[in-house]
Amino acid sequence: MTARTSDRSRDVAGGSPAGSRARSDVAGASPAGPVGLLSGLVRTLPEGRGRVLASVVLAACASGAAVGLLGTSAWLLSRAAQHPPILYLMVAITAVRTFGISRGAFRYAERLLGHDLALRMQSALRLRVYDVLSRTTLLGRRRGDLLIRIVDDVRAVMDAVVRVVVPAAAAGLVAVATTVIITLFSVPAGILLGASAVLAGVLIPWLAGAASRRADASLAPLRGELADAVAALHRTAPDLVAYGVQDAALARIDTLNARLTAAEERAARVRGLSGALQVPAAGVAVLGSLIVGAPAAAGGTLPVVQLAVLVLTPLALHEALEPLAEAAQTWTRVRSSLRRVDEVLATPPTGRETGPERLVGGPSLDLRGLAAGWPGADPVVTGLDLHVGAGERVALVGRSGLGKTTVAATVMGLLPPRAGEVEVHGTVGYLAQDAHVFDTSVDENVRIGRRDATPDEVVDALHLAGLDLAPERTVGEHGGRLSGGEARRLAAARLFVGDANVVILDEPTEHLDEETAAALVADLWAATAGAAVLVITHDPAVRDACDRVVDLSAYASGAAVPTR
């Protein structure tokens, strides 16, 4: 990992205006809720509301064309049975063709526009999530669960638009319009059709959603738990096998998978049952229309050719209402997923982002009365005073867990200082002790330090790091095709390509043999000559090579701070 920070000064003092500003910067946004989140995404899109309205109208036109097709066909068949002159049927014949063609055209346009809208909203939400992730450490967050939130839960926006909002709104419009038209032909038939539409479009979906609410709401969290368990198993598999406890880990995954399968099966059973209930709902409308329409047709109050329209039109309407039960279940799952995404969006940032500034004077690092710690926890370091000037190498030592890396994160701006002042003049570069090597080329790994680096600058950084690797060479997952020393040098090359002049080296010789470590340190000293270098180390050789040594034990929270 290489972090770049330009000239800046950060102050925190209890009750001071600067302290107030720092605290307000790290306050997370309140969760907006699923509906608020979706509304906000629509507002951020160009002509977002217009796109939603157009998608609903196109879907309503497609379903309306299906209803009109069946109703017109019913009238046409009934009228044709009377053997009228063909010219009497031409309008209906043309209408049938129009409805048949427009149904497919409207559906295609609705799917095109609706999915475009959903994908735009999904992209906007994903960018918001990435922006939040870039400004916070999400300390303690389970990796597998976080991955599910970023990928699957964000994707729930697609279902919200395509499977819930658009079909539900379109079905409501078509149901109202169809009921009004049928009522113009026969009031009793219209009342029956309206009642059946309420049954199929409101009551059955409500019952389906209520019956599977617990199962549907548990799907996203269970997928997160399962992903986290699988990710943990993948990371720790060699250790689990070595100690013979792999069966317990596999049993936990089997248990989570069984719970997830059971929840999915319950939701599927409810979905199937709700679909079956749609059939009698449509049957009630058809039989009811026949019961009230036949006497009216026989009595002459209803034209005979309109009886088929009253009887067959409900079939097409209920075809449009059938997906609503599944939409109710989908909405439960969408709400659960979007709440989980909303929790990520509401995570407060843990640092500050600063833009590049012109360096005045030599590079330096000054800590004055610094208290450092993670948000939500007590400071681990208090009262730290430290100065690192240009060309100086200062070792920061102390036992593990004392807060050395926390101090480094505070210097880089990843964490806000809890008290005191951090003043950095120059560009900060950070060589992490566990720097991740990505499964890509050497060139791309080096460019993490500076994305706009030229090919020559990448090669120069590799030479400074003592690496003779082709930039196009792939390094494998976690740098598996590199030795430990090469991986550390590749991480150092990221540091060098960024032209950092305030350098933090976090355990630069960790996991390296003595000869490799000595060669790497020699190259690091040569490449950082003239920079202000802060070295976090447990290595006596590295410590002895520094100009000064600061023992962080004296500044640990609860320790007596010496007079300096």
Coordinates of C-alpha atoms in Angstrom, one line a residue:
M1 CA 0.0 0.0 0.0
T2 CA 1.2 3.5 -0.8
A3 CA -0.6 6.5 0.6
R4 CA 0.0 10.0 -0.8
T5 CA -0.7 13.1 1.3
S6 CA 0.3 16.7 0.5
D7 CA 1.2 19.5 2.8
R8 CA -1.4 19.9 5.5
S9 CA -1.8 20.7 9.2
R10 CA -4.5 19.1 11.3
D11 CA -5.4 20.3 14.8
V12 CA -7.7 18.8 17.3
A13 CA -8.2 20.5 20.7
G14 CA -11.2 19.9 22.9
G15 CA -13.8 22.5 22.5
S16 CA -11.8 24.5 19.9
P17 CA -13.4 25.5 16.6
A18 CA -10.9 23.4 14.7
G19 CA -11.7 20.4 16.9
S20 CA -15.4 20.9 16.2
R21 CA -14.8 21.0 12.5
A22 CA -12.8 17.8 12.6
R23 CA -15.5 16.0 14.5
S24 CA -18.2 17.2 12.1
D25 CA -16.1 15.8 9.2
V26 CA -16.2 12.3 10.5
A27 CA -19.9 12.3 11.3
G28 CA -21.7 9.7 9.1
A29 CA -24.9 10.4 7.3
S30 CA -28.2 9.2 8.7
P31 CA -29.5 6.1 7.0
A32 CA -32.0 7.1 4.4
G33 CA -34.0 3.9 4.3
P34 CA -34.8 1.9 1.1
V35 CA -37.4 4.3 -0.3
G36 CA -35.3 7.3 0.5
L37 CA -32.2 5.7 -1.1
L38 CA -34.1 4.8 -4.3
S39 CA -35.6 8.3 -4.5
G40 CA -32.2 9.9 -4.0
L41 CA -30.7 7.8 -6.8
V42 CA -33.5 8.8 -9.1
R43 CA -32.9 12.5 -8.3
T44 CA -29.2 12.2 -9.1
L45 CA -29.8 10.8 -12.6
P46 CA -30.3 13.2 -15.5
E47 CA -34.1 13.2 -16.2
G48 CA -34.4 10.5 -13.6
R49 CA -38.1 11.1 -12.8
G50 CA -38.9 11.3 -16.5
R51 CA -37.2 7.9 -17.1
V52 CA -39.2 6.3 -14.3
L53 CA -42.5 7.7 -15.6
A54 CA -41.6 6.7 -19.2
S55 CA -40.8 3.1 -18.1
V56 CA -44.1 2.9 -16.2
V57 CA -46.1 4.3 -19.1
L58 CA -44.5 1.9 -21.6
A59 CA -45.1 -1.1 -19.3
A60 CA -48.8 0.0 -18.9
C61 CA -49.1 0.4 -22.6
A62 CA -47.7 -3.1 -23.1
S63 CA -50.1 -4.7 -20.6
G64 CA -52.9 -2.5 -21.9
A65 CA -52.2 -3.7 -25.4
A66 CA -52.5 -7.3 -24.2
V67 CA -55.9 -6.6 -22.6
G68 CA -57.0 -4.7 -25.6
L69 CA -55.9 -7.6 -27.9
L70 CA -57.9 -10.2 -26.0
G71 CA -61.0 -7.9 -25.6
T72 CA -61.0 -6.9 -29.3
S73 CA -60.4 -10.5 -30.4
A74 CA -63.4 -11.6 -28.3
W75 CA -65.6 -8.9 -29.9
L76 CA -64.3 -9.8 -33.4
L77 CA -65.0 -13.5 -33.0
S78 CA -68.5 -12.9 -31.7
R79 CA -69.3 -10.4 -34.4
A80 CA -67.8 -12.5 -37.1
A81 CA -70.1 -15.4 -36.0
Q82 CA -73.0 -13.3 -37.1
H83 CA -71.6 -13.2 -40.7
P84 CA -71.7 -9.5 -41.3
P85 CA -70.2 -7.8 -44.3
I86 CA -66.4 -7.9 -44.0
L87 CA -66.2 -4.1 -44.0
Y88 CA -68.0 -4.1 -40.6
L89 CA -65.0 -6.1 -39.2
M90 CA -62.2 -4.1 -40.7
V91 CA -61.7 -1.7 -37.8
A92 CA -61.6 -4.6 -35.3
I93 CA -59.2 -6.5 -37.5
T94 CA -56.9 -3.5 -37.7
A95 CA -57.2 -3.0 -34.0
V96 CA -56.2 -6.6 -33.3
R97 CA -53.2 -6.2 -35.5
T98 CA -52.3 -2.9 -33.9
F99 CA -52.6 -4.4 -30.4
G100 CA -50.6 -7.5 -31.3
I101 CA -47.7 -5.5 -32.8
S102 CA -47.7 -2.7 -30.3
R103 CA -47.7 -5.2 -27.4
G104 CA -44.3 -6.5 -28.4
A105 CA -43.0 -3.0 -29.3
F106 CA -44.1 -1.5 -26.1
R107 CA -42.6 -4.3 -24.0
Y108 CA -39.3 -4.1 -25.8
A109 CA -39.1 -0.4 -25.3
E110 CA -40.1 -0.7 -21.7
R111 CA -37.4 -3.4 -21.0
L112 CA -34.8 -1.3 -22.8
L113 CA -35.6 1.9 -20.9
G114 CA -36.4 0.2 -17.6
H115 CA -33.2 -1.8 -17.6
D116 CA -31.2 1.3 -18.7
L117 CA -32.7 3.2 -15.7
A118 CA -32.0 0.3 -13.3
L119 CA -28.4 0.0 -14.5
R120 CA -27.8 3.7 -14.2
M121 CA -29.2 3.7 -10.6
Q122 CA -27.0 0.6 -9.8
S123 CA -23.9 2.3 -11.2
A124 CA -24.7 5.5 -9.2
L125 CA -25.2 3.5 -6.0
R126 CA -22.0 1.5 -6.5
L127 CA -20.0 4.7 -7.0
R128 CA -21.5 6.1 -3.8
V129 CA -20.5 2.9 -1.9
Y130 CA -17.0 3.0 -3.3
D131 CA -16.7 6.7 -2.4
V132 CA -17.6 5.8 1.2
L133 CA -15.2 2.9 1.3
S134 CA -12.4 5.1 0.1
R135 CA -12.9 7.4 3.1
T136 CA -13.3 4.9 5.9
T137 CA -11.5 1.8 7.2
L138 CA -14.7 0.0 8.1
L139 CA -12.8 -1.4 11.1
G140 CA -14.1 -4.8 12.2
R141 CA -16.2 -5.3 9.1
R142 CA -16.4 -8.9 8.0
R143 CA -14.8 -9.1 4.5
G144 CA -17.2 -11.7 3.0
D145 CA -20.3 -9.9 4.3
L146 CA -18.9 -6.6 3.0
L147 CA -18.3 -8.1 -0.4
I148 CA -22.0 -9.3 -0.6
R149 CA -23.1 -5.8 0.4
I150 CA -21.0 -4.2 -2.4
V151 CA -22.0 -6.7 -5.1
D152 CA -25.3 -8.5 -4.5
D153 CA -27.0 -6.0 -2.2
V154 CA -26.2 -3.1 -4.5
R155 CA -27.6 -5.2 -7.4
A156 CA -30.9 -5.2 -5.5
V157 CA -31.6 -1.8 -7.1
M158 CA -32.2 -3.7 -10.4
D159 CA -34.9 -5.8 -8.8
A160 CA -36.5 -2.7 -7.2
V161 CA -36.9 -1.0 -10.5
V162 CA -37.5 -3.9 -12.9
R163 CA -39.5 -6.3 -10.7
V164 CA -41.2 -4.1 -8.2
V165 CA -41.8 -0.4 -9.1
V166 CA -42.4 -0.6 -12.8
P167 CA -44.7 -3.7 -12.9
A168 CA -46.6 -2.7 -9.8
A169 CA -47.3 0.8 -11.1
A170 CA -48.2 -0.4 -14.6
A171 CA -50.5 -3.1 -13.3
G172 CA -52.3 -0.6 -11.1
L173 CA -52.9 1.8 -14.1
V174 CA -54.1 -1.0 -16.4
A175 CA -56.4 -2.5 -13.7
V176 CA -58.1 0.9 -13.1
A177 CA -58.4 1.6 -16.8
T178 CA -59.8 -1.8 -17.6
T179 CA -62.3 -1.8 -14.7
V180 CA -63.6 1.6 -15.8
I181 CA -64.0 0.5 -19.4
I182 CA -65.8 -2.7 -18.4
T183 CA -68.0 -0.8 -16.1
L184 CA -69.2 1.3 -19.0
F185 CA -70.4 -1.9 -20.6
S186 CA -71.9 -3.5 -17.5
V187 CA -71.8 -2.0 -14.0
P188 CA -72.1 -5.4 -12.2
A189 CA -69.3 -6.9 -14.4
G190 CA -67.1 -3.9 -13.7
I191 CA -67.6 -4.2 -9.9
L192 CA -66.8 -7.9 -10.1
L193 CA -63.7 -7.2 -12.2
G194 CA -62.6 -4.5 -9.7
A195 CA -63.1 -6.8 -6.8
S196 CA -61.1 -9.6 -8.4
A197 CA -58.3 -7.1 -9.3
V198 CA -58.1 -6.0 -5.6
L199 CA -58.0 -9.7 -4.7
A200 CA -55.2 -10.6 -7.2
G201 CA -53.3 -7.3 -7.1
V202 CA -53.5 -6.3 -3.4
L203 CA -54.7 -9.1 -1.1
I204 CA -52.8 -12.0 -2.5
P205 CA -49.5 -10.1 -2.8
W206 CA -50.0 -8.8 0.8
L207 CA -50.5 -12.4 2.0
A208 CA -47.6 -13.7 0.1
G209 CA -45.3 -10.9 1.4
A210 CA -46.5 -11.5 5.0
A211 CA -46.1 -15.3 4.7
S212 CA -42.5 -15.2 3.5
R213 CA -41.4 -11.9 5.1
R214 CA -39.1 -13.4 7.6
A215 CA -37.6 -15.8 5.1
D216 CA -37.1 -13.2 2.4
A217 CA -35.7 -10.6 4.9
S218 CA -33.1 -13.2 6.1
L219 CA -31.7 -14.1 2.7
A220 CA -29.3 -11.2 2.3
P221 CA -27.9 -11.4 5.9
L222 CA -27.5 -15.2 5.5
R223 CA -25.7 -14.8 2.2
G224 CA -23.4 -12.3 3.9
E225 CA -22.7 -14.8 6.8
L226 CA -22.1 -17.6 4.3
A227 CA -19.7 -15.5 2.2
D228 CA -17.8 -14.4 5.3
A229 CA -17.5 -18.0 6.5
V230 CA -16.2 -19.2 3.0
A231 CA -13.8 -16.2 2.8
A232 CA -12.5 -17.0 6.3
L233 CA -12.1 -20.7 5.4
H234 CA -10.2 -19.8 2.2
R235 CA -7.8 -17.6 4.2
T236 CA -7.2 -20.0 7.0
A237 CA -7.5 -23.4 5.3
P238 CA -3.8 -24.4 5.7
D239 CA -3.8 -23.6 9.4
L240 CA -7.2 -25.4 9.9
V241 CA -5.9 -28.5 8.2
A242 CA -2.6 -28.4 10.1
Y243 CA -4.4 -28.3 13.4
G244 CA -7.1 -30.8 12.4
V245 CA -10.1 -28.5 13.0
Q246 CA -11.2 -28.2 9.4
D247 CA -14.3 -30.3 10.0
A248 CA -15.7 -27.8 12.5
A249 CA -15.2 -25.0 9.9
L250 CA -16.9 -27.0 7.2
A251 CA -19.7 -27.9 9.5
R252 CA -20.4 -24.2 10.2
I253 CA -20.5 -23.6 6.4
D254 CA -22.9 -26.5 6.0
T255 CA -25.1 -25.1 8.7
L256 CA -25.3 -21.7 7.2
N257 CA -25.9 -23.2 3.7
A258 CA -28.8 -25.3 5.2
R259 CA -30.3 -22.2 6.8
L260 CA -30.1 -20.3 3.5
T261 CA -31.6 -23.2 1.5
A262 CA -34.4 -23.5 4.0
A263 CA -35.2 -19.7 3.7
E264 CA -35.1 -19.9 -0.1
E265 CA -37.4 -23.0 -0.1
R266 CA -39.9 -21.3 2.1
A267 CA -40.0 -18.2 -0.1
A268 CA -40.3 -20.5 -3.2
R269 CA -43.3 -22.4 -1.6
V270 CA -45.1 -19.2 -0.9
R271 CA -44.4 -17.9 -4.4
G272 CA -45.8 -21.1 -5.9
L273 CA -48.9 -20.9 -3.6
S274 CA -49.5 -17.3 -4.4
G275 CA -49.3 -18.1 -8.1
A276 CA -51.8 -20.8 -7.7
L277 CA -54.2 -18.4 -5.9
Q278 CA -54.2 -16.2 -8.9
V279 CA -56.0 -18.8 -10.9
P280 CA -59.2 -18.9 -8.8
A281 CA -59.1 -15.1 -8.6
A282 CA -59.2 -14.9 -12.4
G283 CA -61.8 -17.7 -12.4
V284 CA -64.0 -15.6 -10.1
A285 CA -63.9 -12.7 -12.5
V286 CA -64.6 -14.8 -15.6
L287 CA -67.4 -16.8 -14.0
G288 CA -68.9 -13.7 -12.3
S289 CA -68.9 -11.8 -15.6
L290 CA -70.6 -14.7 -17.3
I291 CA -73.2 -15.0 -14.6
V292 CA -74.1 -11.3 -14.7
G293 CA -73.6 -10.9 -18.4
A294 CA -75.6 -13.8 -19.8
P295 CA -78.9 -12.6 -18.4
A296 CA -78.2 -9.1 -19.5
A297 CA -77.4 -10.3 -23.1
A298 CA -80.5 -12.5 -23.1
G299 CA -82.7 -9.7 -21.9
G300 CA -81.4 -7.3 -24.5
T301 CA -79.8 -4.8 -22.1
L302 CA -76.3 -5.9 -23.2
P303 CA -75.3 -6.5 -26.9
V304 CA -74.6 -10.2 -27.4
V305 CA -71.2 -9.6 -29.0
Q306 CA -70.1 -7.8 -25.8
L307 CA -70.7 -10.8 -23.6
A308 CA -67.4 -12.4 -24.8
V309 CA -65.6 -9.1 -24.1
L310 CA -66.9 -9.2 -20.5
V311 CA -65.9 -12.8 -20.0
L312 CA -62.5 -12.9 -21.7
T313 CA -61.1 -9.5 -20.8
P314 CA -60.4 -10.5 -17.1
L315 CA -58.1 -13.2 -18.3
A316 CA -55.7 -10.7 -19.9
L317 CA -56.0 -8.3 -16.9
H318 CA -55.1 -11.1 -14.4
E319 CA -52.1 -12.0 -16.5
A320 CA -50.8 -8.5 -15.8
L321 CA -51.6 -8.8 -12.1
E322 CA -50.0 -12.2 -11.6
P323 CA -46.4 -10.9 -11.1
L324 CA -47.5 -8.7 -8.2
A325 CA -47.3 -11.5 -5.6
E326 CA -43.7 -12.2 -6.5
A327 CA -43.1 -8.4 -6.6
A328 CA -44.3 -8.2 -2.9
Q329 CA -41.8 -10.9 -1.9
T330 CA -39.0 -9.2 -4.0
W331 CA -39.7 -5.9 -2.3
T332 CA -39.0 -7.6 1.1
R333 CA -35.7 -8.9 -0.2
V334 CA -34.9 -5.5 -1.8
R335 CA -35.6 -3.6 1.5
S336 CA -33.3 -6.0 3.4
S337 CA -30.5 -5.6 0.9
L338 CA -30.8 -1.8 0.6
R339 CA -30.8 -1.4 4.4
R340 CA -27.5 -3.3 4.4
V341 CA -26.1 -1.0 1.7
D342 CA -27.5 2.0 3.6
E343 CA -25.5 0.9 6.7
V344 CA -22.3 1.1 4.6
L345 CA -23.3 4.5 3.2
A346 CA -23.9 5.8 6.8
T347 CA -20.4 4.7 8.0
P348 CA -18.6 7.9 9.1
P349 CA -15.3 8.7 7.3
T350 CA -12.2 8.1 9.4
G351 CA -9.9 10.6 7.8
R352 CA -9.5 13.6 5.5
E353 CA -8.8 13.9 1.9
T354 CA -6.5 16.7 0.9
G355 CA -5.5 18.0 -2.5
P356 CA -2.0 18.6 -3.7
E357 CA -0.2 21.8 -2.4
R358 CA 3.1 23.4 -3.2
L359 CA 5.9 22.4 -0.9
V360 CA 7.5 25.3 0.9
G361 CA 10.9 24.4 2.4
G362 CA 12.1 20.9 3.0
P363 CA 10.0 17.9 3.8
S364 CA 9.2 17.4 7.5
L365 CA 6.8 15.7 9.9
D366 CA 5.8 17.2 13.2
L367 CA 3.6 15.6 15.9
R368 CA 2.7 17.9 18.9
G369 CA 0.9 16.4 21.8
L370 CA -0.7 13.8 19.5
A371 CA -3.4 11.4 20.8
A372 CA -4.2 8.7 18.3
G373 CA -6.8 6.0 18.2
W374 CA -9.6 4.4 16.2
P375 CA -13.0 6.1 16.2
G376 CA -15.3 4.7 18.9
A377 CA -12.4 3.5 21.1
D378 CA -10.1 5.2 23.6
P379 CA -6.8 6.6 22.3
V380 CA -3.9 4.2 22.3
V381 CA -1.3 6.9 22.2
T382 CA -1.3 10.2 24.0
G383 CA 1.0 13.2 24.3
L384 CA 3.3 12.1 21.5
D385 CA 5.8 14.8 20.4
L386 CA 7.9 14.0 17.4
H387 CA 9.9 15.8 14.7
V388 CA 11.3 14.2 11.6
G389 CA 13.2 16.6 9.3
A390 CA 14.6 16.3 5.8
G391 CA 17.2 13.6 5.5
E392 CA 16.4 12.2 9.0
R393 CA 15.5 8.6 9.7
V394 CA 13.6 8.1 13.0
A395 CA 12.7 4.7 14.3
L396 CA 9.3 4.2 16.1
V397 CA 9.6 1.2 18.3
G398 CA 7.5 -0.6 21.0
R399 CA 5.8 -3.9 21.6
S400 CA 3.1 -5.1 19.2
G401 CA -0.3 -3.6 19.7
L402 CA 1.0 -0.4 21.2
G403 CA -0.3 1.9 18.4
K404 CA 2.6 2.3 16.0
T405 CA 0.5 1.6 12.9
T406 CA -2.3 3.7 14.4
V407 CA 0.1 6.7 14.5
A408 CA 1.1 6.1 10.9
A409 CA -2.6 6.0 9.9
T410 CA -3.1 9.3 11.7
V411 CA -0.1 10.9 9.9
M412 CA -1.5 9.8 6.5
G413 CA -4.9 11.3 7.3
L414 CA -6.7 7.9 7.4
L415 CA -7.6 8.6 11.0
P416 CA -8.4 11.9 12.6
P417 CA -6.1 12.9 15.5
R418 CA -8.0 12.5 18.8
A419 CA -6.0 15.5 20.2
G420 CA -3.0 17.5 19.4
E421 CA -1.5 18.5 16.1
V422 CA -0.2 16.7 13.0
E423 CA 1.8 18.8 10.6
V424 CA 3.2 17.3 7.4
H425 CA 5.1 19.2 4.8
G426 CA 5.6 17.1 1.7
T427 CA 4.1 14.1 0.0
V428 CA 3.5 11.1 2.3
G429 CA 4.4 7.6 1.0
Y430 CA 3.6 4.5 3.0
L431 CA 5.1 1.1 2.7
A432 CA 2.8 -1.3 4.6
Q433 CA 4.0 -4.4 6.3
D434 CA 1.2 -6.4 4.6
A435 CA 1.1 -4.5 1.3
H436 CA -1.3 -6.3 -1.1
V437 CA 0.1 -7.5 -4.4
F438 CA -2.7 -7.7 -7.0
D439 CA -3.1 -10.5 -9.6
T440 CA -2.1 -8.4 -12.5
S441 CA 1.1 -7.1 -14.2
V442 CA 4.1 -5.6 -12.5
D443 CA 3.3 -2.4 -14.3
E444 CA -0.2 -2.1 -12.9
N445 CA 1.0 -3.0 -9.4
V446 CA 3.6 -0.2 -9.5
R447 CA 1.1 2.3 -10.9
I448 CA -1.0 2.0 -7.7
G449 CA 1.5 4.5 -6.3
R450 CA 0.7 7.0 -9.1
R451 CA -1.8 6.1 -11.8
D452 CA -0.4 8.6 -14.4
A453 CA 3.2 7.3 -14.2
T454 CA 4.8 6.9 -17.5
P455 CA 6.4 3.5 -18.6
D456 CA 9.9 5.0 -18.1
E457 CA 8.9 6.2 -14.6
V458 CA 7.7 2.7 -13.7
V459 CA 11.0 1.2 -14.9
D460 CA 12.9 3.7 -12.9
A461 CA 10.9 2.9 -9.8
L462 CA 11.6 -0.8 -10.3
H463 CA 15.3 -0.1 -10.6
L464 CA 15.3 2.0 -7.4
A465 CA 13.6 -0.9 -5.6
G466 CA 16.3 -3.2 -6.9
L467 CA 13.9 -5.2 -9.1
D468 CA 14.8 -6.5 -12.6
L469 CA 11.3 -7.5 -13.7
A470 CA 9.6 -7.0 -17.0
P471 CA 6.7 -4.5 -16.5
E472 CA 4.3 -6.7 -18.4
R473 CA 5.0 -9.8 -16.3
T474 CA 2.0 -11.1 -14.3
V475 CA 2.7 -11.7 -10.6
G476 CA -0.2 -14.1 -9.8
E477 CA -2.7 -14.0 -7.0
H478 CA -1.3 -12.3 -3.9
G479 CA 2.0 -12.2 -5.7
G480 CA 2.3 -15.9 -5.7
R481 CA 4.8 -15.9 -8.6
L482 CA 7.2 -13.7 -6.7
S483 CA 9.5 -14.4 -3.8
G484 CA 8.9 -12.7 -0.5
G485 CA 11.7 -10.3 -1.1
E486 CA 10.5 -9.5 -4.7
A487 CA 7.0 -8.8 -3.3
R488 CA 8.4 -6.4 -0.7
R489 CA 10.5 -4.6 -3.4
L490 CA 7.4 -4.4 -5.7
A491 CA 5.5 -2.6 -2.9
A492 CA 8.5 -0.3 -2.4
A493 CA 8.5 0.5 -6.1
R494 CA 4.9 1.9 -5.6
L495 CA 6.4 4.2 -3.0
F496 CA 9.2 5.4 -5.3
V497 CA 7.0 6.1 -8.3
G498 CA 5.0 8.5 -6.2
D499 CA 8.0 10.8 -5.5
A500 CA 7.2 10.7 -1.8
N501 CA 9.5 12.8 0.4
V502 CA 7.8 12.1 3.8
V503 CA 8.1 8.3 4.0
I504 CA 6.6 5.9 6.5
L505 CA 8.1 2.4 6.5
D506 CA 6.0 -0.1 8.4
E507 CA 8.1 -3.2 9.3
P508 CA 10.1 -3.1 6.0
T509 CA 12.0 -6.3 6.8
E510 CA 9.1 -8.4 8.1
H511 CA 9.2 -12.1 6.9
L512 CA 12.6 -11.6 5.1
D513 CA 15.8 -13.5 5.8
E514 CA 18.7 -11.5 7.1
E515 CA 20.6 -11.1 3.8
T516 CA 17.4 -10.1 1.8
A517 CA 16.4 -7.7 4.5
A518 CA 19.8 -6.0 4.6
A519 CA 19.8 -5.6 0.8
L520 CA 16.2 -4.2 0.8
V521 CA 17.0 -1.7 3.6
A522 CA 20.1 -0.5 1.8
D523 CA 18.1 0.2 -1.3
L524 CA 15.4 1.9 0.8
W525 CA 17.9 4.2 2.4
A526 CA 19.4 5.1 -0.9
A527 CA 16.1 5.8 -2.6
T528 CA 14.8 7.9 0.3
A529 CA 17.9 10.0 0.8
G530 CA 16.9 13.6 1.6
A531 CA 13.4 12.5 2.7
A532 CA 11.9 12.6 6.2
V533 CA 11.7 8.9 7.0
L534 CA 9.7 7.4 9.9
V535 CA 10.4 3.7 10.4
I536 CA 8.2 1.4 12.4
T537 CA 10.2 -1.7 13.2
H538 CA 11.1 -4.5 15.6
D539 CA 14.3 -5.2 13.7
P540 CA 17.4 -4.2 15.8
A541 CA 19.5 -3.8 12.6
V542 CA 17.0 -1.3 11.1
R543 CA 16.6 0.5 14.5
D544 CA 20.4 0.9 14.8
A545 CA 20.6 2.3 11.3
C546 CA 18.2 5.2 12.2
D547 CA 19.3 8.6 13.5
R548 CA 17.0 8.5 16.5
V549 CA 14.8 6.0 18.2
V550 CA 11.4 6.9 19.8
D551 CA 10.0 4.2 22.2
L552 CA 6.2 4.5 21.9
S553 CA 5.8 2.7 25.3
A554 CA 6.3 6.0 27.0
Y555 CA 3.3 7.4 25.2
A556 CA 0.9 4.5 25.5
S557 CA -2.5 5.4 26.8
G558 CA -2.3 5.3 30.6
A559 CA 1.5 5.6 30.7
A560 CA 3.3 8.5 32.4
V561 CA 4.5 10.9 29.7
P562 CA 8.1 12.0 30.4
T563 CA 9.1 15.6 30.5
R564 CA 11.1 16.4 27.4

